[in-house]
Amino acid sequence: MDILKKESLKNIILNRHSTYNKEFITGKKIDDDVIKEILELAVWAPTHKLTQPWHFVVFANQGVSTFFMKQKEIYLQITLRERVSAIKLENTTTRQRKPRM
């Protein structure tokens, strides 16, 4: 493996992270071509016994708000009242955070 590919792979592995809804920037539209490319790359992720159970849904515009409100409803329905986290509820509906630098 040449050094450029090795460094690129190393950078990808070292900088991967989970993304949570509170990291999204409200009002910033992602170009459709970028979304398409991300989804095309996503199918290369490893799967259990090559089952490749891909099913993607892209939410846009009002659909994003509707999605998060539904998430909040589901959370409240399935979580015992005494275990409901006010912080988690706020994070589910706010979605505002400064971009990573």
Tab-separated table of C-alpha atoms in Angstrom:
chain	number	residue	atom	x	y	z
A	1	MET	CA	0.000	0.000	0.000
A	2	ASP	CA	1.530	3.322	-0.957
A	3	ILE	CA	2.128	5.905	1.775
A	4	LEU	CA	-0.612	8.286	0.547
A	5	LYS	CA	-3.290	5.573	0.698
A	6	LYS	CA	-2.009	4.399	4.070
A	7	GLU	CA	-2.172	7.910	5.559
A	8	SER	CA	-5.612	8.490	4.064
A	9	LEU	CA	-6.928	5.248	5.568
A	10	LYS	CA	-5.319	6.062	8.912
A	11	ASN	CA	-6.973	9.498	8.906
A	12	ILE	CA	-10.390	7.992	8.139
A	13	ILE	CA	-10.099	5.425	10.938
A	14	LEU	CA	-8.788	7.877	13.535
A	15	ASN	CA	-11.381	10.555	12.801
A	16	ARG	CA	-14.563	8.476	12.499
A	17	HIS	CA	-17.291	9.237	15.015
A	18	SER	CA	-20.949	8.738	15.700
A	19	THR	CA	-23.266	11.561	14.755
A	20	TYR	CA	-26.182	12.584	16.932
A	21	ASN	CA	-29.144	14.790	16.138
A	22	LYS	CA	-27.829	17.590	18.388
A	23	GLU	CA	-24.877	17.957	15.996
A	24	PHE	CA	-27.076	18.951	13.074
A	25	ILE	CA	-27.143	22.592	12.077
A	26	THR	CA	-30.690	23.853	11.761
A	27	GLY	CA	-31.492	25.477	8.449
A	28	LYS	CA	-28.426	24.249	6.569
A	29	LYS	CA	-29.433	22.361	3.415
A	30	ILE	CA	-27.190	19.563	2.217
A	31	ASP	CA	-26.869	19.387	-1.549
A	32	ASP	CA	-28.760	16.458	-3.115
A	33	ASP	CA	-25.591	15.273	-4.899
A	34	VAL	CA	-23.772	15.066	-1.549
A	35	ILE	CA	-26.610	13.013	-0.043
A	36	LYS	CA	-26.607	10.702	-3.062
A	37	GLU	CA	-22.844	10.168	-2.770
A	38	ILE	CA	-23.092	9.470	0.979
A	39	LEU	CA	-25.799	6.861	0.392
A	40	GLU	CA	-23.793	5.229	-2.395
A	41	LEU	CA	-20.810	4.965	-0.032
A	42	ALA	CA	-22.962	3.726	2.871
A	43	VAL	CA	-23.695	0.431	1.142
A	44	TRP	CA	-19.998	-0.420	1.462
A	45	ALA	CA	-20.284	-0.657	5.261
A	46	PRO	CA	-19.788	-4.169	6.630
A	47	THR	CA	-22.903	-6.256	7.258
A	48	HIS	CA	-23.632	-9.484	9.075
A	49	LYS	CA	-22.991	-12.396	6.716
A	50	LEU	CA	-23.300	-10.093	3.698
A	51	THR	CA	-27.031	-9.614	4.295
A	52	GLN	CA	-26.849	-5.985	3.107
A	53	PRO	CA	-30.173	-4.930	4.650
A	54	TRP	CA	-30.047	-1.417	3.198
A	55	HIS	CA	-33.039	0.848	3.572
A	56	PHE	CA	-32.438	4.590	3.577
A	57	VAL	CA	-34.899	7.410	4.112
A	58	VAL	CA	-33.929	11.017	3.434
A	59	PHE	CA	-35.868	13.705	5.288
A	60	ALA	CA	-35.911	17.278	3.988
A	61	ASN	CA	-37.580	20.574	4.797
A	62	GLN	CA	-40.604	20.114	7.094
A	63	GLY	CA	-39.994	16.363	7.072
A	64	VAL	CA	-36.975	16.861	9.355
A	65	SER	CA	-39.068	18.597	12.034
A	66	THR	CA	-41.811	16.009	11.679
A	67	PHE	CA	-39.241	13.224	12.098
A	68	PHE	CA	-37.833	14.677	15.331
A	69	MET	CA	-41.287	15.348	16.773
A	70	LYS	CA	-42.224	11.718	16.066
A	71	GLN	CA	-38.990	10.578	17.745
A	72	LYS	CA	-39.984	12.601	20.810
A	73	GLU	CA	-43.459	10.998	20.838
A	74	ILE	CA	-41.997	7.494	20.580
A	75	TYR	CA	-39.479	8.213	23.357
A	76	LEU	CA	-42.277	9.377	25.659
A	77	GLN	CA	-44.410	6.327	24.811
A	78	ILE	CA	-41.746	3.690	25.428
A	79	THR	CA	-39.897	5.217	28.382
A	80	LEU	CA	-41.134	4.868	31.939
A	81	ARG	CA	-42.268	8.283	33.209
A	82	GLU	CA	-39.672	8.357	36.028
A	83	ARG	CA	-36.888	7.610	33.534
A	84	VAL	CA	-37.742	10.343	31.022
A	85	SER	CA	-34.748	12.632	30.627
A	86	ALA	CA	-35.501	16.342	30.175
A	87	ILE	CA	-32.070	16.779	28.577
A	88	LYS	CA	-32.704	13.978	26.076
A	89	LEU	CA	-36.100	15.485	25.226
A	90	GLU	CA	-34.509	18.883	24.655
A	91	ASN	CA	-31.770	17.387	22.473
A	92	THR	CA	-34.359	15.502	20.434
A	93	THR	CA	-36.240	18.636	19.485
A	94	THR	CA	-33.572	21.352	19.464
A	95	ARG	CA	-30.952	19.969	17.044
A	96	GLN	CA	-28.830	23.113	17.214
A	97	ARG	CA	-25.113	22.997	17.742
A	98	LYS	CA	-22.102	24.878	16.502
A	99	PRO	CA	-20.285	23.119	13.645
A	100	ARG	CA	-17.133	21.130	14.459
A	101	MET	CA	-13.881	22.895	13.677
